[in-house]
Amino acid sequence: MSHSQTHDVIVIGAGFAGLYSVHKLRDQMGLDVTAFEAASGVGGTWFWNRYPGARCDIESIHYSYSFSEELQQEWNWPERYAGQPEILDYLNHVADRFDLRRNIQFNTRVTSMVWDEENSFWRVGTDDGKTTTARYVISGAGNLSVPKEPDFPGVKDFQGDVYVTGNWPQEPVDFTGKRVGVIGNWPQEPVDFTGKRVGVIGTGSSGIQAITEIAKQAGHLTVFQRTPNFATPIGNGPIDPELYADQKARYAELRKEARNHVQGVPLEAPLPSAIEVSAEKRKEVYDKRYAQGGFRMFLSTFADIYHSKASNDTAADYIRGKIQERVVDPAVAELLSPTDHPYAAKRPAFENGYFEAFNQDNVELVDVKSNPIERVTATGLNTTTDEYEFDVLVLATGFDAMTGPLMAMGIVGRNGERLQDKWADGPETYLGITVNGFPNLFLITGPQSPSVLYNMPLAIEDHVDFATAAIAHLNEHDLAIIEADAEAEKAWVDHANEKAAESLLPEANSWFMGSNIPGKPRRCLVYVGGAPTYRAICDEVVAEGYRGFELSPAVELAQL
Ligand code: N01
């Protein structure tokens, strides 16, 4: 007996990707859509990452949806780089403005997703014990949404509070209906560190943001650093009203420029090469971009620092020099200066007073590379040689990035093949959005797409537009199944790996390479070829009748 599906499309998640997907599918395409969201409210990343200092590092005028001119005109960002509460306010506003909540089931986690061959639809199991079916699934489960499991022996013995930056606080407050679109009315009591002894493990982007803020409150803060990061000023501040008015008047043009930039932001173009200019000119360029802040230090200085080690060394030396200038104790400055990877081979981190925090009497830096953490104890932690005591432990230890959220959903494709098995040696996708053997499943900003190398809201819009256009195409042609060809997938994986090999990313151990999780295959998880090039490839694929995909009608095996 064959069954009809419950919905046309199931969307997973209610962050930037899920919200736009629901709007587009329901309001622009007239489809029957339901979304499952594990949290009690919308926001995705911005729901879970409420740690002190959490903030975007692409200017908010660009780090926002472009799909609605009215939305982008009516919303006003208070700072150049909005903090987490304001971004969550924005996403709540979007959910209300487009009346999206009625199609989202909150507090519901997807636990299984099985392709039903007989009926050509997905059976999606959720933790409320129900199964829902849909012809298509769009996963907006996020790239950095599964925090790394704490791998320290004894972490459960710790008697004080433990917080994880990517899941903060552990018991999130239910905001539903309480704080919709109200800027500045933040009902959640922030964690109060006043006078407390705090230990923070991890000095990636999250740790750098959190440490800067916690240092302002804590009685004593011990930072456990394994690897220092290249962090440069973010350059935040209030938005200049005149500039903002001008930007809003030219928003469409700005978005076009943003989409044609590798970072999805209309940044000033770099000079060609760091090593072909004089030392004076190089310093002048670095001084200017360092002071302006954000990704300009990386992308508006010299074009070859991402590919040429010699050029990269000049940027790395400059940043190390700044750390020495800003940190009073030369030994601490030395410890905070990265030397084991090229600049931007890990995702650059941005800061606002991070290095000065280490000049405070209440802040101590512990090098846990030379003196590794052995175990967490009831009152603190032990390294191989020393014991540290604190009241609160903050784990800023990162995420099982890109593949982690997908692997956690129990996805089973054709012939009972589990995604975990297919990806045992690393992810294999076609265009970073589809997988052979897993028809009608779209991975928004999936592995081997530009994703986190680009401006996420725009990367998400591009992928949702691709997925929804494919669904519309199938509907118009009385087709019901889209699946990546095995050969097209292999060619894309090879191409993505070649592009990664041309960059400096493989020279660092980072979540970009999967190497932050013990046992995870070392594979570049992002497409380094650039978002504009990537978009042109996707456009060609569509123009050539979905080159590399097999499109077919629904199989009603039970009726054969
Ligand atoms: O995670 P990370 P994150 N013992 O993996 C350390 C985005 N983001 O959450 O480098 C000791 O970068 C680890 O040390 P090491 C952004 O894309 C954006 O900070 O492995 N230390 C490292 O220092 C970012 O890249 C914003 O030696 C251990 C840290 O924990 C991504 O999220 C803000 C350890 C993890 O750093 C992830 O950043 C925040 C151990 N056993 C995040 N295990 C914006 O501003 C891990 N570490 C937009």
Coordinates of C-alpha atoms and ligand atoms in Angstrom, one line a residue:
M1 CA 0.0 0.0 0.0
S2 CA 1.4 3.4 -0.8
H3 CA 1.0 6.4 1.5
S4 CA 0.9 10.1 0.7
Q5 CA 3.2 12.3 2.7
T6 CA 2.0 14.4 5.5
H7 CA 3.8 17.6 4.2
D8 CA 5.4 18.8 1.1
V9 CA 8.6 19.8 2.9
I10 CA 10.0 19.3 6.4
V11 CA 12.5 22.0 7.4
I12 CA 15.0 21.3 10.2
G13 CA 15.9 24.2 12.4
A14 CA 14.6 27.7 13.0
G15 CA 17.7 29.8 12.7
F16 CA 18.6 31.9 9.7
A17 CA 18.2 29.0 7.3
G18 CA 15.0 27.5 8.8
L19 CA 13.1 30.8 9.0
Y20 CA 13.8 31.8 5.4
S21 CA 13.0 28.3 4.2
V22 CA 9.6 28.3 5.8
H23 CA 8.8 31.8 4.5
K24 CA 9.9 30.9 1.0
L25 CA 8.2 27.5 0.7
R26 CA 4.9 28.6 2.4
D27 CA 4.5 32.2 1.3
Q28 CA 6.1 32.3 -2.0
M29 CA 5.5 28.8 -3.3
G30 CA 2.3 27.9 -1.6
L31 CA 3.7 24.6 -0.2
D32 CA 2.7 22.7 2.9
V33 CA 5.7 23.0 5.2
T34 CA 6.5 22.2 8.8
A35 CA 9.7 22.9 10.7
F36 CA 11.2 21.1 13.7
E37 CA 13.3 23.1 16.1
A38 CA 15.1 21.6 19.2
A39 CA 15.1 24.9 21.0
S40 CA 12.2 26.6 22.6
G41 CA 12.5 29.6 20.4
V42 CA 13.9 30.8 17.0
G43 CA 17.5 31.9 16.5
G44 CA 19.6 28.7 15.9
T45 CA 23.2 29.7 16.7
W46 CA 22.0 32.9 18.2
F47 CA 19.6 31.1 20.5
W48 CA 22.3 28.8 21.9
N49 CA 25.4 31.0 22.0
R50 CA 24.4 33.4 24.8
Y51 CA 27.8 33.6 26.4
P52 CA 29.0 37.0 27.4
G53 CA 30.6 38.9 24.5
A54 CA 28.9 36.8 21.8
R55 CA 28.6 39.0 18.8
C56 CA 28.8 38.7 15.0
D57 CA 32.0 39.7 13.2
I58 CA 30.5 40.7 9.9
E59 CA 28.9 44.1 10.0
S60 CA 25.2 43.8 10.7
I61 CA 24.1 45.7 7.7
H62 CA 25.5 42.8 5.7
Y63 CA 25.0 40.0 8.3
S64 CA 21.2 40.1 7.8
Y65 CA 18.6 38.8 5.4
S66 CA 18.5 40.4 1.9
F67 CA 15.3 38.7 0.7
S68 CA 12.9 41.5 1.8
E69 CA 13.6 45.1 1.0
E70 CA 10.9 46.2 3.5
L71 CA 12.6 44.2 6.3
Q72 CA 16.1 45.5 5.6
Q73 CA 14.7 49.1 5.5
E74 CA 12.6 48.9 8.6
W75 CA 15.2 47.2 10.9
N76 CA 17.8 49.3 12.6
W77 CA 20.9 47.9 14.0
P78 CA 22.3 49.7 17.1
E79 CA 25.9 48.9 16.6
R80 CA 28.1 48.1 13.6
Y81 CA 28.5 44.5 14.8
A82 CA 25.4 43.5 16.7
G83 CA 25.6 41.5 19.9
Q84 CA 23.9 38.2 20.3
P85 CA 20.8 39.7 22.1
E86 CA 20.1 42.1 19.2
I87 CA 20.6 39.4 16.6
L88 CA 18.1 37.2 18.5
D89 CA 15.7 40.1 18.6
Y90 CA 16.1 40.5 14.9
L91 CA 15.3 36.8 14.2
N92 CA 12.3 37.0 16.6
H93 CA 11.1 40.0 14.7
V94 CA 11.5 38.1 11.4
A95 CA 9.5 35.2 12.8
D96 CA 6.7 37.6 13.8
R97 CA 6.7 39.8 10.8
F98 CA 6.3 36.9 8.5
D99 CA 4.1 34.9 10.9
L100 CA 6.5 32.0 10.8
R101 CA 5.9 30.4 14.3
R102 CA 2.7 28.7 13.3
N103 CA 4.7 26.4 11.0
I104 CA 7.4 25.6 13.5
Q105 CA 7.2 22.9 16.2
F106 CA 9.6 24.0 19.0
N107 CA 11.2 21.8 21.6
T108 CA 11.3 19.0 19.1
R109 CA 14.5 17.4 18.0
V110 CA 14.9 15.3 14.9
T111 CA 16.2 11.9 15.9
S112 CA 15.8 9.9 12.7
M113 CA 15.3 10.5 9.0
V114 CA 14.8 7.6 6.7
W115 CA 14.2 7.6 3.0
D116 CA 11.1 5.6 2.2
E117 CA 11.9 4.0 -1.1
E118 CA 8.4 2.6 -1.6
N119 CA 6.8 6.0 -1.4
S120 CA 9.6 8.3 -2.4
F121 CA 9.4 10.4 0.8
W122 CA 11.3 11.0 4.0
R123 CA 10.1 9.6 7.3
V124 CA 11.3 12.0 10.0
G125 CA 11.3 10.8 13.6
T126 CA 11.3 13.3 16.4
D127 CA 11.9 13.1 20.1
D128 CA 8.2 13.4 20.9
G129 CA 7.9 9.9 19.5
K130 CA 6.1 10.9 16.3
T131 CA 7.0 10.3 12.7
T132 CA 6.2 12.9 10.1
T133 CA 6.6 12.4 6.3
A134 CA 7.5 14.8 3.6
R135 CA 8.6 14.6 0.0
Y136 CA 11.5 16.9 0.7
V137 CA 13.7 17.8 3.6
I138 CA 15.6 21.0 3.9
S139 CA 18.2 20.8 6.7
G140 CA 19.0 24.1 8.4
A141 CA 20.5 22.3 11.3
G142 CA 23.5 24.6 11.3
N143 CA 27.3 24.3 10.9
L144 CA 28.4 25.0 14.4
S145 CA 25.5 23.6 16.4
V146 CA 26.9 20.5 18.1
P147 CA 29.3 21.5 20.8
K148 CA 32.4 19.3 21.2
E149 CA 32.0 16.7 23.9
P150 CA 34.2 17.7 26.9
D151 CA 37.1 15.3 26.7
F152 CA 38.5 16.0 30.1
P153 CA 38.5 13.1 32.7
G154 CA 36.6 14.1 35.8
V155 CA 34.6 16.9 34.3
K156 CA 31.5 15.5 35.9
D157 CA 33.2 15.6 39.4
F158 CA 33.4 19.4 39.3
Q159 CA 31.3 20.8 42.1
G160 CA 30.9 24.3 40.7
D161 CA 28.9 25.5 37.7
V162 CA 30.0 24.4 34.2
Y163 CA 29.0 26.4 31.2
V164 CA 29.6 25.5 27.5
T165 CA 29.8 28.6 25.2
G166 CA 27.9 26.8 22.4
N167 CA 25.0 25.8 24.7
W168 CA 24.7 28.7 27.1
P169 CA 23.2 28.4 29.6
Q170 CA 22.7 24.6 29.7
E171 CA 19.0 25.1 30.7
P172 CA 17.8 27.8 28.3
V173 CA 15.1 30.1 29.4
D174 CA 11.9 29.7 27.5
F175 CA 11.4 33.0 25.7
T176 CA 8.4 32.0 23.6
G177 CA 6.1 35.0 23.4
K178 CA 8.0 37.0 26.0
R179 CA 10.5 39.1 24.2
V180 CA 9.5 39.3 20.7
G181 CA 11.3 42.1 18.8
V182 CA 12.0 44.1 22.0
I183 CA 15.5 45.6 21.8
G184 CA 17.2 46.0 25.1
N185 CA 14.6 44.1 27.1
W186 CA 16.6 41.1 27.9
P187 CA 14.8 39.1 30.5
Q188 CA 17.4 36.4 31.1
E189 CA 19.6 37.1 34.1
P190 CA 23.1 36.9 32.7
V191 CA 25.5 34.6 34.5
D192 CA 27.0 36.8 37.2
F193 CA 30.8 36.2 37.6
T194 CA 31.3 39.1 40.0
G195 CA 34.0 38.2 42.5
K196 CA 34.1 34.5 41.4
R197 CA 37.1 32.4 40.5
V198 CA 36.6 31.4 36.9
G199 CA 38.5 29.0 34.7
V200 CA 38.0 29.2 30.9
I201 CA 39.3 26.4 28.6
G202 CA 39.7 27.4 24.9
T203 CA 40.9 30.5 23.1
G204 CA 39.1 30.3 19.7
S205 CA 36.6 33.0 18.6
S206 CA 34.1 32.1 21.4
G207 CA 36.8 32.0 24.1
I208 CA 38.3 35.2 23.0
Q209 CA 34.9 37.0 23.1
A210 CA 33.9 35.4 26.5
I211 CA 37.3 35.9 28.2
T212 CA 37.3 39.7 27.4
E213 CA 33.9 40.1 29.1
I214 CA 34.4 37.6 32.0
A215 CA 37.7 39.3 32.9
K216 CA 35.7 42.5 33.6
Q217 CA 33.8 40.8 36.4
A218 CA 35.7 37.8 37.8
G219 CA 37.6 37.9 41.0
H220 CA 40.2 35.8 39.3
L221 CA 40.2 34.4 35.8
T222 CA 42.4 31.6 34.7
V223 CA 42.6 31.1 31.0
F224 CA 43.8 27.6 29.9
Q225 CA 45.2 28.1 26.4
R226 CA 46.5 25.2 24.2
T227 CA 47.0 27.1 21.0
P228 CA 47.0 30.9 20.6
N229 CA 45.0 32.4 17.8
F230 CA 45.5 35.3 15.4
A231 CA 43.0 37.8 16.8
T232 CA 42.7 41.3 15.5
P233 CA 40.4 44.2 16.5
I234 CA 36.8 44.0 15.4
G235 CA 36.4 47.8 15.2
N236 CA 32.9 47.9 16.7
G237 CA 31.0 51.0 17.7
P238 CA 27.8 52.8 17.2
I239 CA 26.5 53.1 13.6
D240 CA 27.1 56.5 12.1
P241 CA 23.6 57.7 11.3
E242 CA 24.6 59.5 8.1
L243 CA 26.5 56.5 6.8
Y244 CA 23.7 54.2 7.7
A245 CA 21.1 56.3 5.9
D246 CA 23.3 56.3 2.8
Q247 CA 23.8 52.5 3.1
K248 CA 20.1 52.0 3.4
A249 CA 19.4 54.2 0.3
R250 CA 21.9 52.0 -1.7
Y251 CA 21.0 48.6 -0.1
A252 CA 20.3 46.8 -3.3
E253 CA 23.6 47.9 -4.8
L254 CA 25.4 47.0 -1.6
R255 CA 24.0 43.5 -1.6
K256 CA 25.0 43.0 -5.1
E257 CA 28.6 44.1 -4.3
A258 CA 28.5 41.9 -1.2
R259 CA 27.4 38.8 -3.2
N260 CA 30.3 39.4 -5.6
H261 CA 32.8 39.5 -2.8
V262 CA 34.4 36.3 -1.6
Q263 CA 33.4 37.1 2.0
G264 CA 29.9 38.3 1.1
V265 CA 30.7 41.8 2.3
P266 CA 31.6 44.7 0.0
L267 CA 35.1 45.2 1.5
E268 CA 37.7 47.3 -0.1
A269 CA 39.9 45.4 -2.6
P270 CA 43.4 44.3 -1.4
L271 CA 46.6 45.1 -3.2
P272 CA 48.0 42.1 -5.2
S273 CA 51.0 41.0 -3.1
A274 CA 52.5 41.7 0.3
I275 CA 56.0 40.8 -0.8
E276 CA 56.0 43.0 -3.9
V277 CA 55.6 46.3 -2.0
S278 CA 58.1 48.0 0.2
A279 CA 58.2 47.4 4.0
E280 CA 56.9 50.9 4.5
K281 CA 54.0 50.4 2.2
R282 CA 53.2 47.1 3.8
K283 CA 53.1 48.6 7.3
E284 CA 51.0 51.5 6.1
V285 CA 48.4 49.0 4.7
Y286 CA 48.4 46.8 7.7
D287 CA 48.2 49.8 10.1
K288 CA 45.2 51.1 8.3
R289 CA 43.3 47.8 8.0
Y290 CA 44.1 46.7 11.6
A291 CA 42.7 50.0 12.9
Q292 CA 39.6 49.8 10.7
G293 CA 38.9 46.3 12.1
G294 CA 37.1 43.1 11.2
F295 CA 37.9 41.1 8.1
R296 CA 39.7 44.0 6.4
M297 CA 42.9 42.9 8.1
F298 CA 42.6 39.6 6.2
L299 CA 40.8 40.5 3.0
S300 CA 41.6 44.2 2.3
T301 CA 45.3 44.0 2.7
F302 CA 47.1 41.8 0.2
A303 CA 45.5 39.2 -2.0
D304 CA 48.2 36.6 -1.8
I305 CA 48.3 36.2 2.0
Y306 CA 45.8 33.3 1.7
H307 CA 48.0 31.4 -0.8
S308 CA 51.6 32.5 -0.4
K309 CA 53.4 31.5 2.8
A310 CA 56.0 34.3 2.3
S311 CA 53.2 36.9 2.1
N312 CA 51.3 35.3 4.9
D313 CA 54.4 35.6 7.1
T314 CA 54.4 39.3 6.8
A315 CA 50.8 39.5 8.1
A316 CA 51.5 37.0 10.9
D317 CA 54.6 39.0 11.9
Y318 CA 52.6 42.2 12.0
I319 CA 49.9 40.7 14.2
R320 CA 52.4 39.2 16.5
G321 CA 54.1 42.6 16.8
K322 CA 50.8 44.1 17.8
I323 CA 50.3 41.5 20.5
Q324 CA 53.8 42.3 21.9
E325 CA 52.8 46.0 21.9
R326 CA 49.5 45.5 23.6
V327 CA 50.5 42.9 26.3
V328 CA 52.7 44.4 29.0
D329 CA 54.4 41.1 30.2
P330 CA 56.7 39.9 27.4
A331 CA 56.4 36.3 28.5
V332 CA 52.6 36.5 28.4
A333 CA 52.7 38.2 25.0
E334 CA 54.9 35.5 23.7
L335 CA 52.5 32.8 24.9
L336 CA 49.6 34.7 23.2
S337 CA 51.4 34.9 19.9
P338 CA 50.6 32.1 17.4
T339 CA 53.5 30.5 15.7
D340 CA 52.2 27.0 14.7
H341 CA 50.0 28.0 11.8
P342 CA 49.7 30.6 9.1
Y343 CA 47.4 33.6 9.6
A344 CA 43.8 32.8 8.6
A345 CA 44.6 29.1 8.1
K346 CA 42.3 28.9 11.1
R347 CA 39.3 31.1 11.0
P348 CA 40.4 34.6 12.0
A349 CA 39.1 35.7 15.4
F350 CA 38.1 39.3 16.2
E351 CA 38.4 41.0 19.5
N352 CA 37.7 44.1 21.5
G353 CA 40.3 44.4 24.3
Y354 CA 41.2 40.7 24.5
F355 CA 44.9 41.3 24.8
E356 CA 44.6 44.1 27.3
A357 CA 42.6 41.7 29.6
F358 CA 45.9 39.9 30.2
N359 CA 47.3 43.1 31.6
Q360 CA 44.8 42.9 34.5
D361 CA 45.9 41.6 37.9
N362 CA 43.0 39.3 38.1
V363 CA 43.8 37.4 34.8
E364 CA 46.3 34.6 34.5
L365 CA 47.3 32.7 31.4
V366 CA 48.2 29.0 31.6
D367 CA 49.8 27.2 28.7
V368 CA 48.3 23.8 28.6
K369 CA 50.2 22.7 25.5
S370 CA 53.5 22.5 27.4
N371 CA 51.7 21.5 30.6
P372 CA 48.5 19.6 29.5
I373 CA 45.3 19.3 31.5
E374 CA 45.2 15.9 33.2
R375 CA 41.8 16.0 34.8
V376 CA 39.1 18.2 36.1
T377 CA 38.7 17.8 39.9
A378 CA 35.9 18.7 42.3
T379 CA 37.4 22.1 42.9
G380 CA 39.2 23.0 39.7
L381 CA 41.7 21.2 37.4
N382 CA 45.1 19.6 37.5
T383 CA 47.7 19.9 34.8
T384 CA 50.7 17.6 34.7
T385 CA 52.5 19.8 37.2
D386 CA 50.0 22.2 38.8
E387 CA 46.6 22.4 40.5
Y388 CA 44.2 25.2 39.8
E389 CA 41.0 26.1 41.8
F390 CA 38.0 27.9 40.6
D391 CA 34.2 28.2 41.3
V392 CA 33.0 28.3 37.6
L393 CA 34.3 26.4 34.6
V394 CA 33.6 27.7 31.1
L395 CA 34.3 25.4 28.2
A396 CA 34.9 27.3 25.0
T397 CA 36.2 24.2 23.4
G398 CA 34.4 24.4 20.0
F399 CA 32.1 22.3 17.9
D400 CA 31.9 19.1 15.9
A401 CA 31.5 21.4 13.0
M402 CA 29.7 21.0 9.7
T403 CA 29.1 17.2 9.7
G404 CA 28.3 16.8 13.4
P405 CA 24.8 18.2 13.2
L406 CA 24.0 16.1 10.2
M407 CA 25.5 12.9 11.7
A408 CA 23.5 13.4 14.9
M409 CA 20.1 13.1 13.1
G410 CA 20.2 9.4 12.2
I411 CA 19.9 10.0 8.4
V412 CA 19.4 6.8 6.4
G413 CA 19.2 7.0 2.6
R414 CA 18.5 4.6 -0.2
N415 CA 19.1 0.9 0.4
G416 CA 19.4 1.5 4.2
E417 CA 22.7 3.4 3.8
R418 CA 23.5 5.5 6.9
L419 CA 25.0 8.9 6.3
Q420 CA 27.5 8.1 9.0
D421 CA 28.7 5.1 7.0
K422 CA 28.8 7.0 3.7
W423 CA 30.8 9.8 5.3
A424 CA 33.0 7.5 7.5
D425 CA 36.1 8.9 5.7
G426 CA 34.8 12.4 5.4
P427 CA 31.8 14.1 3.8
E428 CA 31.0 13.6 0.1
T429 CA 28.5 16.0 -1.4
Y430 CA 27.5 17.4 -4.7
L431 CA 27.9 21.2 -4.6
G432 CA 27.8 21.0 -0.8
I433 CA 24.1 20.8 -0.8
T434 CA 23.1 17.3 -1.9
V435 CA 24.3 13.7 -1.4
N436 CA 24.2 10.8 -3.8
G437 CA 22.0 8.1 -2.2
F438 CA 20.0 10.6 -0.2
P439 CA 17.4 12.0 -2.6
N440 CA 15.3 15.1 -2.0
L441 CA 17.5 16.2 0.9
F442 CA 19.1 19.6 0.8
L443 CA 21.8 20.5 3.3
I444 CA 21.8 24.3 3.7
T445 CA 25.4 25.5 3.8
G446 CA 26.5 21.8 3.9
P447 CA 30.1 20.5 3.8
Q448 CA 32.1 21.4 0.7
S449 CA 30.0 24.6 0.1
P450 CA 31.4 28.1 0.9
S451 CA 29.3 28.3 4.0
V452 CA 31.3 29.8 6.9
L453 CA 33.9 31.3 4.5
Y454 CA 31.1 33.5 3.3
N455 CA 28.6 35.8 5.0
M456 CA 26.3 33.2 6.5
P457 CA 22.9 34.9 5.9
L458 CA 23.7 35.3 2.2
A459 CA 25.2 31.8 2.0
I460 CA 22.0 30.5 3.5
E461 CA 19.8 32.6 1.2
D462 CA 21.7 31.2 -1.8
H463 CA 21.3 27.6 -0.7
V464 CA 17.6 28.0 0.2
D465 CA 17.0 29.6 -3.2
F466 CA 18.8 26.7 -4.9
A467 CA 16.8 24.1 -3.0
T468 CA 13.4 25.7 -3.4
A469 CA 14.0 26.4 -7.1
A470 CA 14.8 22.7 -7.6
I471 CA 11.6 21.8 -5.8
A472 CA 9.7 24.2 -8.0
H473 CA 11.3 22.8 -11.1
L474 CA 10.3 19.3 -10.1
N475 CA 6.7 20.3 -9.4
E476 CA 6.4 22.2 -12.7
H477 CA 7.6 19.1 -14.6
D478 CA 5.6 16.5 -12.8
L479 CA 8.8 15.1 -11.3
A480 CA 9.3 14.3 -7.6
I481 CA 12.8 13.1 -7.1
I482 CA 16.1 14.9 -7.4
E483 CA 19.4 13.0 -6.6
A484 CA 23.0 13.8 -7.2
D485 CA 24.8 11.5 -9.5
A486 CA 27.7 9.5 -8.0
E487 CA 30.1 10.8 -10.7
A488 CA 29.1 14.4 -10.3
E489 CA 29.5 14.0 -6.6
K490 CA 32.9 12.5 -6.9
A491 CA 34.0 15.3 -9.3
W492 CA 32.8 17.9 -6.8
V493 CA 34.6 16.3 -3.9
D494 CA 37.8 16.1 -6.0
H495 CA 37.4 19.8 -7.0
A496 CA 36.7 20.9 -3.4
N497 CA 39.8 19.0 -2.2
E498 CA 42.0 20.5 -4.9
K499 CA 40.9 24.0 -4.0
A500 CA 41.6 23.3 -0.4
A501 CA 45.0 22.0 -1.2
E502 CA 45.8 25.3 -3.0
S503 CA 45.1 27.3 0.2
L504 CA 46.8 27.4 3.5
L505 CA 43.9 25.7 5.4
P506 CA 45.5 22.3 5.5
E507 CA 48.5 23.8 7.3
A508 CA 46.5 24.2 10.5
N509 CA 44.7 21.9 12.8
S510 CA 41.3 23.4 13.0
W511 CA 37.6 22.6 12.8
F512 CA 37.8 23.7 9.1
M513 CA 39.8 20.5 8.6
G514 CA 37.8 18.4 11.1
S515 CA 41.0 18.0 13.2
N516 CA 39.6 19.5 16.4
I517 CA 37.6 16.3 17.1
P518 CA 39.6 13.2 18.1
G519 CA 39.0 10.5 15.4
K520 CA 37.3 12.7 12.9
P521 CA 38.6 12.3 9.4
R522 CA 40.9 15.1 8.3
R523 CA 39.1 16.6 5.3
C524 CA 38.6 20.2 4.4
L525 CA 34.9 20.9 5.3
V526 CA 34.5 24.1 3.3
Y527 CA 34.7 25.1 -0.4
V528 CA 37.7 27.4 -0.7
G529 CA 37.0 28.3 -4.4
G530 CA 35.0 31.4 -3.4
A531 CA 31.3 32.1 -3.1
P532 CA 31.0 34.1 -6.4
T533 CA 32.7 31.3 -8.4
Y534 CA 30.6 28.7 -6.5
R535 CA 27.4 30.6 -7.3
A536 CA 28.3 30.8 -11.0
I537 CA 28.8 27.0 -11.0
C538 CA 25.4 26.4 -9.4
D539 CA 23.8 28.7 -11.9
E540 CA 25.4 26.8 -14.8
V541 CA 24.2 23.5 -13.2
V542 CA 20.6 24.8 -13.2
A543 CA 20.9 26.3 -16.7
E544 CA 22.0 23.0 -18.0
G545 CA 18.9 21.3 -16.7
Y546 CA 20.3 20.3 -13.3
R547 CA 23.6 18.9 -14.7
G548 CA 24.9 16.2 -12.4
F549 CA 21.5 15.4 -11.0
E550 CA 19.0 12.7 -11.8
L551 CA 15.4 14.0 -11.9
S552 CA 12.6 11.4 -11.9
P553 CA 9.0 10.9 -11.1
A554 CA 7.9 9.4 -7.8
V555 CA 8.4 5.6 -7.6
E556 CA 5.2 3.9 -6.3
L557 CA 6.8 0.5 -5.9
A558 CA 3.9 -0.8 -4.0
Q559 CA 1.7 -0.3 -7.0
L560 CA 4.1 -2.0 -9.5
Ligands
N01_1 O1 35.8 26.9 18.7 P1 37.3 26.7 18.2 P2 35.1 28.3 18.9 N1 42.3 21.0 25.8 O2 37.3 25.3 17.7 C1 40.5 24.6 22.6 C2 32.4 30.6 15.0 N2 32.3 31.7 16.0 O3 33.7 28.0 19.5 O4 43.3 25.2 19.1 C3 42.6 22.3 25.7 O5 37.7 27.7 17.2 C4 41.1 24.7 21.3 O6 42.5 24.6 21.4 P3 43.3 24.0 20.1 C5 33.7 30.9 14.2 O7 33.5 30.4 12.9 C6 32.1 33.0 15.5 O8 35.9 29.3 19.6 O9 42.6 22.8 19.5 N3 42.0 23.1 24.8 C7 40.7 26.2 20.9 O10 41.4 27.1 21.6 C8 34.7 30.0 15.0 O11 35.8 29.7 14.3 C9 32.0 34.0 16.3 O12 44.6 23.7 20.6 C10 41.1 22.6 24.0 C11 39.2 26.2 21.5 O13 39.2 25.2 22.5 C12 33.8 28.9 15.3 O14 32.6 29.4 15.7 C13 32.1 33.8 17.7 C14 40.7 21.3 24.1 C15 38.2 25.9 20.5 O15 38.2 26.9 19.5 C16 34.3 28.0 16.5 O16 34.8 28.8 17.5 C17 32.3 32.5 18.2 C18 41.3 20.5 25.0 N4 41.0 19.2 25.1 C19 32.4 31.5 17.3 N5 39.7 21.1 23.1 C20 31.8 35.3 15.8 O17 32.3 36.3 16.1 C21 39.5 22.3 22.5 N6 40.3 23.2 23.0 C22 30.8 35.4 14.6

